[in-house]
């Protein structure tokens, strides 16, 4: 019987492993809790970047090169917007915009975010459960040398160029876990932290009151988003360095503190295994770079196999 798994995810790397887990676990055995700290409002529309990336990936609709946005996209809306003098720094494709319009309409009509996600997953043919970390407004703010910036301004408009000094999750303290989030965490036999950016994809999830405590009560296995000192994509390694930390799986483990019971690291970092094990972690070495769907499935199987060993160790007297 398959383990009951909760995956914490955000960004392209998180979406890819979530897709691999969905390929090997039945719907009743997998719940994916997704970061909403990246969400923002643009052109009057509710934009949910991480949830959309996970949904498009699970539905087989994600752009094969970027990992975000939709495949077979067209850009007539954005081109016309620019011709009219509108903002084009956030690239909205025509197909993607249709989803944002529909979602915004539903929210304005009073729908709960969890209901909107559930409905979109149903329309996209996704049988597994996706849950927003919260249904309240939480926004990731980036402290930089150029002042505090909303995450999308830092990440997209400024291309991650400003030097990072820290992060603040505006609204997190007064937020509550999304519908079904705590129930899923408490029912999970293991929690898998996907290879998402620890600072901006996973930390916002853990900042919602009650979630970190629920995660800490379960066996937790993280897949490192750092391979040989670099992130596959995104600013994770840059952020580590700017915060005065050498990026490595060891740094990722230390970032999560005492939450982890196990870790999956890439073969390129196999030499770090003893150092990680000296901190009480069970370590699995595998290929963590996911170039194609088969790699996602293989990494998911390795993570699940390792998670089983971590669970068994925890329940053994």
mmCIF file of C-alpha atoms in Angstrom:
data_model
loop_
_atom_site.group_PDB
_atom_site.id
_atom_site.type_symbol
_atom_site.label_atom_id
_atom_site.label_comp_id
_atom_site.label_asym_id
_atom_site.label_seq_id
_atom_site.Cartn_x
_atom_site.Cartn_y
_atom_site.Cartn_z
ATOM 1 C CA UNK A 1 0.000 0.000 0.000
ATOM 2 C CA UNK A 2 1.305 3.458 -0.942
ATOM 3 C CA UNK A 3 2.421 5.861 1.738
ATOM 4 C CA UNK A 4 0.133 8.779 2.476
ATOM 5 C CA UNK A 5 2.307 11.658 1.306
ATOM 6 C CA UNK A 6 2.077 15.422 1.533
ATOM 7 C CA UNK A 7 4.423 17.346 -0.758
ATOM 8 C CA UNK A 8 5.361 20.970 -0.096
ATOM 9 C CA UNK A 9 6.002 22.688 -3.411
ATOM 10 C CA UNK A 10 6.584 25.908 -5.271
ATOM 11 C CA UNK A 11 8.349 26.908 -8.461
ATOM 12 C CA UNK A 12 9.440 24.775 -11.409
ATOM 13 C CA UNK A 13 11.560 22.277 -9.450
ATOM 14 C CA UNK A 14 8.771 21.678 -6.969
ATOM 15 C CA UNK A 15 6.255 21.264 -9.774
ATOM 16 C CA UNK A 16 8.424 18.703 -11.556
ATOM 17 C CA UNK A 17 8.831 16.492 -8.496
ATOM 18 C CA UNK A 18 5.128 16.879 -7.693
ATOM 19 C CA UNK A 19 4.468 15.609 -11.218
ATOM 20 C CA UNK A 20 6.767 12.648 -10.619
ATOM 21 C CA UNK A 21 5.027 11.831 -7.343
ATOM 22 C CA UNK A 22 1.632 12.072 -9.056
ATOM 23 C CA UNK A 23 2.861 9.604 -11.667
ATOM 24 C CA UNK A 24 3.573 6.922 -9.053
ATOM 25 C CA UNK A 25 1.061 7.638 -6.279
ATOM 26 C CA UNK A 26 -2.724 7.241 -6.534
ATOM 27 C CA UNK A 27 -4.798 10.383 -5.922
ATOM 28 C CA UNK A 28 -5.858 9.292 -2.444
ATOM 29 C CA UNK A 29 -2.199 8.954 -1.382
ATOM 30 C CA UNK A 30 -0.853 12.365 -2.422
ATOM 31 C CA UNK A 31 -1.718 15.910 -1.405
ATOM 32 C CA UNK A 32 0.342 18.837 -2.687
ATOM 33 C CA UNK A 33 0.453 22.006 -0.592
ATOM 34 C CA UNK A 34 1.564 24.940 -2.712
ATOM 35 C CA UNK A 35 3.150 28.280 -1.848
ATOM 36 C CA UNK A 36 0.930 31.339 -2.331
ATOM 37 C CA UNK A 37 3.410 33.969 -1.157
ATOM 38 C CA UNK A 38 4.229 34.721 -4.827
ATOM 39 C CA UNK A 39 0.605 35.631 -5.584
ATOM 40 C CA UNK A 40 -0.110 39.190 -6.636
ATOM 41 C CA UNK A 41 -2.564 41.381 -8.485
ATOM 42 C CA UNK A 42 -1.721 42.579 -11.994
ATOM 43 C CA UNK A 43 -3.963 44.439 -14.431
ATOM 44 C CA UNK A 44 -6.810 43.799 -12.015
ATOM 45 C CA UNK A 45 -6.257 40.048 -12.222
ATOM 46 C CA UNK A 46 -5.416 37.536 -9.489
ATOM 47 C CA UNK A 47 -2.107 35.924 -10.522
ATOM 48 C CA UNK A 48 -1.081 32.739 -8.693
ATOM 49 C CA UNK A 49 2.316 31.799 -10.196
ATOM 50 C CA UNK A 50 3.238 28.744 -8.114
ATOM 51 C CA UNK A 51 -0.217 27.180 -8.109
ATOM 52 C CA UNK A 52 -0.476 27.700 -11.861
ATOM 53 C CA UNK A 53 2.978 26.215 -12.480
ATOM 54 C CA UNK A 54 2.066 23.111 -10.479
ATOM 55 C CA UNK A 55 -1.316 22.802 -12.184
ATOM 56 C CA UNK A 56 0.053 23.260 -15.700
ATOM 57 C CA UNK A 57 2.815 20.743 -14.987
ATOM 58 C CA UNK A 58 0.468 18.085 -13.601
ATOM 59 C CA UNK A 59 -1.900 18.649 -16.525
ATOM 60 C CA UNK A 60 0.900 18.268 -19.079
ATOM 61 C CA UNK A 61 0.404 21.860 -20.244
ATOM 62 C CA UNK A 62 3.561 23.542 -18.941
ATOM 63 C CA UNK A 63 5.965 25.103 -21.402
ATOM 64 C CA UNK A 64 8.647 22.441 -22.019
ATOM 65 C CA UNK A 65 11.583 24.878 -21.960
ATOM 66 C CA UNK A 66 10.725 27.431 -19.300
ATOM 67 C CA UNK A 67 8.737 25.125 -17.007
ATOM 68 C CA UNK A 68 6.336 28.003 -16.305
ATOM 69 C CA UNK A 69 3.486 29.271 -18.419
ATOM 70 C CA UNK A 70 1.689 27.167 -21.012
ATOM 71 C CA UNK A 71 2.940 25.269 -24.018
ATOM 72 C CA UNK A 72 1.760 26.451 -27.459
ATOM 73 C CA UNK A 73 1.270 29.942 -26.060
ATOM 74 C CA UNK A 74 0.526 33.033 -28.133
ATOM 75 C CA UNK A 75 1.202 36.633 -27.160
ATOM 76 C CA UNK A 76 -1.344 38.823 -28.928
ATOM 77 C CA UNK A 77 -2.729 40.260 -25.697
ATOM 78 C CA UNK A 78 0.720 41.237 -24.408
ATOM 79 C CA UNK A 79 1.740 42.742 -27.746
ATOM 80 C CA UNK A 80 -1.400 44.836 -27.933
ATOM 81 C CA UNK A 81 -1.029 45.856 -24.289
ATOM 82 C CA UNK A 82 2.445 47.159 -25.041
ATOM 83 C CA UNK A 83 1.281 48.995 -28.136
ATOM 84 C CA UNK A 84 -1.249 50.794 -25.962
ATOM 85 C CA UNK A 85 1.405 51.787 -23.437
ATOM 86 C CA UNK A 86 0.496 49.192 -20.809
ATOM 87 C CA UNK A 87 2.959 47.301 -18.573
ATOM 88 C CA UNK A 88 4.559 44.262 -20.232
ATOM 89 C CA UNK A 89 7.172 43.355 -17.617
ATOM 90 C CA UNK A 90 5.086 40.382 -16.462
ATOM 91 C CA UNK A 91 4.578 38.177 -19.494
ATOM 92 C CA UNK A 92 0.972 37.066 -19.758
ATOM 93 C CA UNK A 93 0.255 34.712 -22.636
ATOM 94 C CA UNK A 94 -3.172 34.551 -24.227
ATOM 95 C CA UNK A 95 -4.035 31.074 -22.914
ATOM 96 C CA UNK A 96 -2.666 31.880 -19.486
ATOM 97 C CA UNK A 97 -4.638 35.112 -19.319
ATOM 98 C CA UNK A 98 -7.887 33.210 -19.851
ATOM 99 C CA UNK A 99 -7.243 31.301 -16.627
ATOM 100 C CA UNK A 100 -6.449 34.490 -14.708
ATOM 101 C CA UNK A 101 -9.630 36.163 -15.945
ATOM 102 C CA UNK A 102 -11.802 33.197 -15.007
ATOM 103 C CA UNK A 103 -10.188 32.875 -11.568
ATOM 104 C CA UNK A 104 -10.572 36.588 -10.833
ATOM 105 C CA UNK A 105 -14.219 36.455 -11.846
ATOM 106 C CA UNK A 106 -14.848 33.502 -9.520
ATOM 107 C CA UNK A 107 -13.090 35.171 -6.592
ATOM 108 C CA UNK A 108 -15.043 38.394 -7.064
ATOM 109 C CA UNK A 109 -18.228 36.336 -7.083
ATOM 110 C CA UNK A 110 -17.315 35.057 -3.611
ATOM 111 C CA UNK A 111 -15.630 31.724 -4.319
ATOM 112 C CA UNK A 112 -13.011 30.551 -1.831
ATOM 113 C CA UNK A 113 -9.488 30.094 -3.208
ATOM 114 C CA UNK A 114 -9.532 26.392 -2.321
ATOM 115 C CA UNK A 115 -12.751 25.983 -4.322
ATOM 116 C CA UNK A 116 -11.211 27.806 -7.270
ATOM 117 C CA UNK A 117 -8.153 25.530 -7.213
ATOM 118 C CA UNK A 118 -10.331 22.430 -6.922
ATOM 119 C CA UNK A 119 -12.461 23.529 -9.864
ATOM 120 C CA UNK A 120 -9.478 24.342 -12.054
ATOM 121 C CA UNK A 121 -7.863 20.983 -11.277
ATOM 122 C CA UNK A 122 -11.089 19.254 -12.237
ATOM 123 C CA UNK A 123 -11.268 21.163 -15.530
ATOM 124 C CA UNK A 124 -7.611 20.394 -16.266
ATOM 125 C CA UNK A 125 -8.028 16.698 -15.508
ATOM 126 C CA UNK A 126 -5.827 16.627 -12.398
ATOM 127 C CA UNK A 127 -7.040 13.885 -10.028
ATOM 128 C CA UNK A 128 -4.623 14.633 -7.180
ATOM 129 C CA UNK A 129 -5.378 17.191 -4.478
ATOM 130 C CA UNK A 130 -3.719 20.611 -4.635
ATOM 131 C CA UNK A 131 -4.164 22.924 -1.673
ATOM 132 C CA UNK A 132 -3.129 26.578 -1.337
ATOM 133 C CA UNK A 133 -1.065 26.979 1.847
ATOM 134 C CA UNK A 134 -3.561 29.609 3.001
ATOM 135 C CA UNK A 135 -6.655 31.297 1.667
ATOM 136 C CA UNK A 136 -5.618 34.553 3.319
ATOM 137 C CA UNK A 137 -3.468 37.222 1.733
ATOM 138 C CA UNK A 138 0.239 36.523 2.361
ATOM 139 C CA UNK A 139 2.858 38.305 0.259
ATOM 140 C CA UNK A 140 6.591 37.609 0.128
ATOM 141 C CA UNK A 141 8.596 40.820 0.509
ATOM 142 C CA UNK A 142 12.309 40.887 -0.302
ATOM 143 C CA UNK A 143 14.677 43.099 1.661
ATOM 144 C CA UNK A 144 17.389 44.240 -0.764
ATOM 145 C CA UNK A 145 20.102 46.861 -1.086
ATOM 146 C CA UNK A 146 17.550 48.805 -3.132
ATOM 147 C CA UNK A 147 14.935 48.658 -0.373
ATOM 148 C CA UNK A 148 12.072 46.265 0.247
ATOM 149 C CA UNK A 149 10.522 44.895 -2.938
ATOM 150 C CA UNK A 150 7.404 42.786 -3.570
ATOM 151 C CA UNK A 151 8.560 39.383 -4.728
ATOM 152 C CA UNK A 152 7.405 39.679 -8.341
ATOM 153 C CA UNK A 153 9.141 43.036 -8.723
ATOM 154 C CA UNK A 154 12.366 41.479 -7.405
ATOM 155 C CA UNK A 155 12.008 38.205 -9.321
ATOM 156 C CA UNK A 156 10.564 39.313 -12.668
ATOM 157 C CA UNK A 157 10.790 43.078 -13.086
ATOM 158 C CA UNK A 158 14.280 43.323 -11.561
ATOM 159 C CA UNK A 159 15.446 39.842 -12.718
ATOM 160 C CA UNK A 160 16.748 39.002 -9.204
ATOM 161 C CA UNK A 161 19.527 41.579 -9.602
ATOM 162 C CA UNK A 162 19.253 43.474 -6.271
ATOM 163 C CA UNK A 163 21.310 41.970 -3.468
ATOM 164 C CA UNK A 164 19.111 40.153 -0.962
ATOM 165 C CA UNK A 165 19.273 40.935 2.762
ATOM 166 C CA UNK A 166 16.262 38.992 4.013
ATOM 167 C CA UNK A 167 12.591 38.192 3.600
ATOM 168 C CA UNK A 168 9.308 39.107 5.205
ATOM 169 C CA UNK A 169 6.007 37.328 4.673
ATOM 170 C CA UNK A 170 3.485 40.107 4.938
ATOM 171 C CA UNK A 171 0.206 38.914 6.432
ATOM 172 C CA UNK A 172 1.534 35.526 7.518
ATOM 173 C CA UNK A 173 1.147 36.142 11.238
ATOM 174 C CA UNK A 174 -2.586 36.732 10.912
ATOM 175 C CA UNK A 175 -3.193 34.033 8.303
ATOM 176 C CA UNK A 176 -4.617 30.551 8.813
ATOM 177 C CA UNK A 177 -3.794 27.306 7.017
ATOM 178 C CA UNK A 178 -5.918 26.740 3.938
ATOM 179 C CA UNK A 179 -8.898 24.428 4.024
ATOM 180 C CA UNK A 180 -7.721 20.846 4.403
ATOM 181 C CA UNK A 181 -4.055 21.727 4.938
ATOM 182 C CA UNK A 182 -3.707 20.748 8.603
ATOM 183 C CA UNK A 183 -5.896 17.683 8.116
ATOM 184 C CA UNK A 184 -3.660 16.504 5.268
ATOM 185 C CA UNK A 185 -0.486 17.131 7.251
ATOM 186 C CA UNK A 186 -1.726 15.282 10.330
ATOM 187 C CA UNK A 187 -2.902 12.336 8.205
ATOM 188 C CA UNK A 188 0.360 12.096 6.269
ATOM 189 C CA UNK A 189 2.756 9.249 6.935
ATOM 190 C CA UNK A 190 5.575 11.341 5.491
ATOM 191 C CA UNK A 191 6.095 14.860 4.191
ATOM 192 C CA UNK A 192 8.321 15.423 1.175
ATOM 193 C CA UNK A 193 9.811 18.876 0.745
ATOM 194 C CA UNK A 194 10.250 19.292 -2.991
ATOM 195 C CA UNK A 195 13.427 20.801 -4.507
ATOM 196 C CA UNK A 196 11.940 24.277 -4.327
ATOM 197 C CA UNK A 197 13.689 27.464 -3.262
ATOM 198 C CA UNK A 198 13.829 27.186 0.566
ATOM 199 C CA UNK A 199 13.709 30.956 1.064
ATOM 200 C CA UNK A 200 10.813 31.938 -1.183
ATOM 201 C CA UNK A 201 8.857 28.741 -1.909
ATOM 202 C CA UNK A 202 8.968 26.681 1.294
ATOM 203 C CA UNK A 203 9.530 29.300 4.028
ATOM 204 C CA UNK A 204 6.243 31.094 3.212
ATOM 205 C CA UNK A 205 4.377 27.810 3.691
ATOM 206 C CA UNK A 206 6.068 27.210 7.027
ATOM 207 C CA UNK A 207 5.353 30.800 8.093
ATOM 208 C CA UNK A 208 1.602 30.212 8.191
ATOM 209 C CA UNK A 209 0.723 29.619 11.871
ATOM 210 C CA UNK A 210 0.237 25.942 12.642
ATOM 211 C CA UNK A 211 1.901 24.544 9.533
ATOM 212 C CA UNK A 212 5.482 24.284 10.800
ATOM 213 C CA UNK A 213 4.277 22.541 13.950
ATOM 214 C CA UNK A 214 2.196 20.089 11.921
ATOM 215 C CA UNK A 215 5.126 19.383 9.590
ATOM 216 C CA UNK A 216 7.455 18.871 12.564
ATOM 217 C CA UNK A 217 5.123 16.205 13.948
ATOM 218 C CA UNK A 218 5.629 13.965 10.906
ATOM 219 C CA UNK A 219 8.659 12.310 9.290
ATOM 220 C CA UNK A 220 10.072 14.767 6.745
ATOM 221 C CA UNK A 221 12.320 14.124 3.742
ATOM 222 C CA UNK A 222 13.684 16.983 1.638
ATOM 223 C CA UNK A 223 15.069 16.794 -1.877
ATOM 224 C CA UNK A 224 17.887 19.300 -2.198
ATOM 225 C CA UNK A 225 17.355 22.093 -4.741
ATOM 226 C CA UNK A 226 21.116 22.733 -4.772
ATOM 227 C CA UNK A 227 23.378 20.616 -6.993
ATOM 228 C CA UNK A 228 27.158 21.131 -6.871
ATOM 229 C CA UNK A 229 26.765 24.579 -5.354
ATOM 230 C CA UNK A 230 24.184 25.868 -7.821
ATOM 231 C CA UNK A 231 20.429 25.884 -8.309
ATOM 232 C CA UNK A 232 19.082 24.289 -11.477
ATOM 233 C CA UNK A 233 17.110 27.486 -12.090
ATOM 234 C CA UNK A 234 16.084 30.503 -10.080
ATOM 235 C CA UNK A 235 17.949 32.545 -7.467
ATOM 236 C CA UNK A 236 18.281 30.030 -4.605
ATOM 237 C CA UNK A 237 22.083 29.737 -4.773
ATOM 238 C CA UNK A 238 22.449 33.501 -5.254
ATOM 239 C CA UNK A 239 20.281 34.129 -2.207
ATOM 240 C CA UNK A 240 22.315 31.736 -0.066
ATOM 241 C CA UNK A 241 25.536 33.507 -1.040
ATOM 242 C CA UNK A 242 24.110 36.973 -0.476
ATOM 243 C CA UNK A 243 22.980 35.851 2.974
ATOM 244 C CA UNK A 244 26.555 34.798 3.691
ATOM 245 C CA UNK A 245 25.988 31.059 3.312
ATOM 246 C CA UNK A 246 27.769 28.756 0.876
ATOM 247 C CA UNK A 247 25.017 26.983 -1.099
ATOM 248 C CA UNK A 248 25.023 23.213 -0.699
ATOM 249 C CA UNK A 249 22.722 20.429 0.470
ATOM 250 C CA UNK A 250 24.276 20.933 3.893
ATOM 251 C CA UNK A 251 23.176 24.568 3.860
ATOM 252 C CA UNK A 252 19.683 23.482 2.823
ATOM 253 C CA UNK A 253 19.519 21.005 5.716
ATOM 254 C CA UNK A 254 20.693 23.646 8.185
ATOM 255 C CA UNK A 255 18.145 26.108 6.782
ATOM 256 C CA UNK A 256 15.316 23.730 7.659
ATOM 257 C CA UNK A 257 16.724 23.231 11.128
ATOM 258 C CA UNK A 258 15.375 20.224 12.986
ATOM 259 C CA UNK A 259 12.467 19.561 10.627
ATOM 260 C CA UNK A 260 14.204 16.963 8.490
ATOM 261 C CA UNK A 261 14.640 13.280 9.149
ATOM 262 C CA UNK A 262 16.007 12.476 5.716
ATOM 263 C CA UNK A 263 17.396 14.054 2.602
ATOM 264 C CA UNK A 264 17.894 13.150 -1.043
ATOM 265 C CA UNK A 265 20.977 14.728 -2.616
ATOM 266 C CA UNK A 266 22.461 14.603 -6.085
ATOM 267 C CA UNK A 267 25.339 12.320 -7.028
ATOM 268 C CA UNK A 268 27.479 15.406 -7.549
ATOM 269 C CA UNK A 269 27.190 16.059 -3.800
ATOM 270 C CA UNK A 270 27.798 12.510 -2.595
ATOM 271 C CA UNK A 271 30.881 13.642 -0.660
ATOM 272 C CA UNK A 272 28.583 15.586 1.683
ATOM 273 C CA UNK A 273 26.767 12.462 2.796
ATOM 274 C CA UNK A 274 28.892 11.870 5.934
ATOM 275 C CA UNK A 275 28.469 15.472 7.078
ATOM 276 C CA UNK A 276 24.716 15.258 6.648
ATOM 277 C CA UNK A 277 24.534 11.887 8.397
ATOM 278 C CA UNK A 278 26.571 13.286 11.297
ATOM 279 C CA UNK A 279 23.627 15.649 11.838
ATOM 280 C CA UNK A 280 21.288 12.710 12.293
ATOM 281 C CA UNK A 281 19.866 12.663 8.757
ATOM 282 C CA UNK A 282 19.287 9.580 6.671
ATOM 283 C CA UNK A 283 20.708 10.391 3.226
ATOM 284 C CA UNK A 284 19.959 8.997 -0.216
ATOM 285 C CA UNK A 285 22.185 9.794 -3.197
ATOM 286 C CA UNK A 286 20.384 9.877 -6.541
ATOM 287 C CA UNK A 287 20.103 11.833 -9.757
ATOM 288 C CA UNK A 288 18.068 14.874 -8.746
ATOM 289 C CA UNK A 289 18.315 16.822 -12.022
ATOM 290 C CA UNK A 290 15.001 16.354 -13.838
ATOM 291 C CA UNK A 291 15.531 16.926 -17.562
ATOM 292 C CA UNK A 292 12.617 14.832 -18.786
ATOM 293 C CA UNK A 293 9.442 13.216 -17.368
ATOM 294 C CA UNK A 294 11.225 9.897 -16.802
ATOM 295 C CA UNK A 295 13.675 11.704 -14.517
ATOM 296 C CA UNK A 296 10.775 13.098 -12.483
ATOM 297 C CA UNK A 297 9.340 9.647 -11.971
ATOM 298 C CA UNK A 298 12.733 8.135 -11.102
ATOM 299 C CA UNK A 299 13.433 10.847 -8.524
ATOM 300 C CA UNK A 300 9.945 10.455 -7.074
ATOM 301 C CA UNK A 301 10.501 6.715 -6.693
ATOM 302 C CA UNK A 302 13.877 7.305 -5.039
ATOM 303 C CA UNK A 303 12.388 9.887 -2.675
ATOM 304 C CA UNK A 304 9.481 7.600 -1.775
ATOM 305 C CA UNK A 305 11.770 4.637 -1.195
ATOM 306 C CA UNK A 306 13.948 6.787 1.048
ATOM 307 C CA UNK A 307 10.889 8.188 2.805
ATOM 308 C CA UNK A 308 9.766 4.637 3.563
ATOM 309 C CA UNK A 309 13.084 3.926 5.271
ATOM 310 C CA UNK A 310 12.820 7.143 7.297
ATOM 311 C CA UNK A 311 9.269 6.280 8.357
ATOM 312 C CA UNK A 312 10.251 2.751 9.317
ATOM 313 C CA UNK A 313 13.191 4.007 11.357
ATOM 314 C CA UNK A 314 10.957 6.448 13.217
ATOM 315 C CA UNK A 315 8.357 3.814 14.143
ATOM 316 C CA UNK A 316 10.887 1.129 15.093
ATOM 317 C CA UNK A 317 11.236 0.932 18.887
#
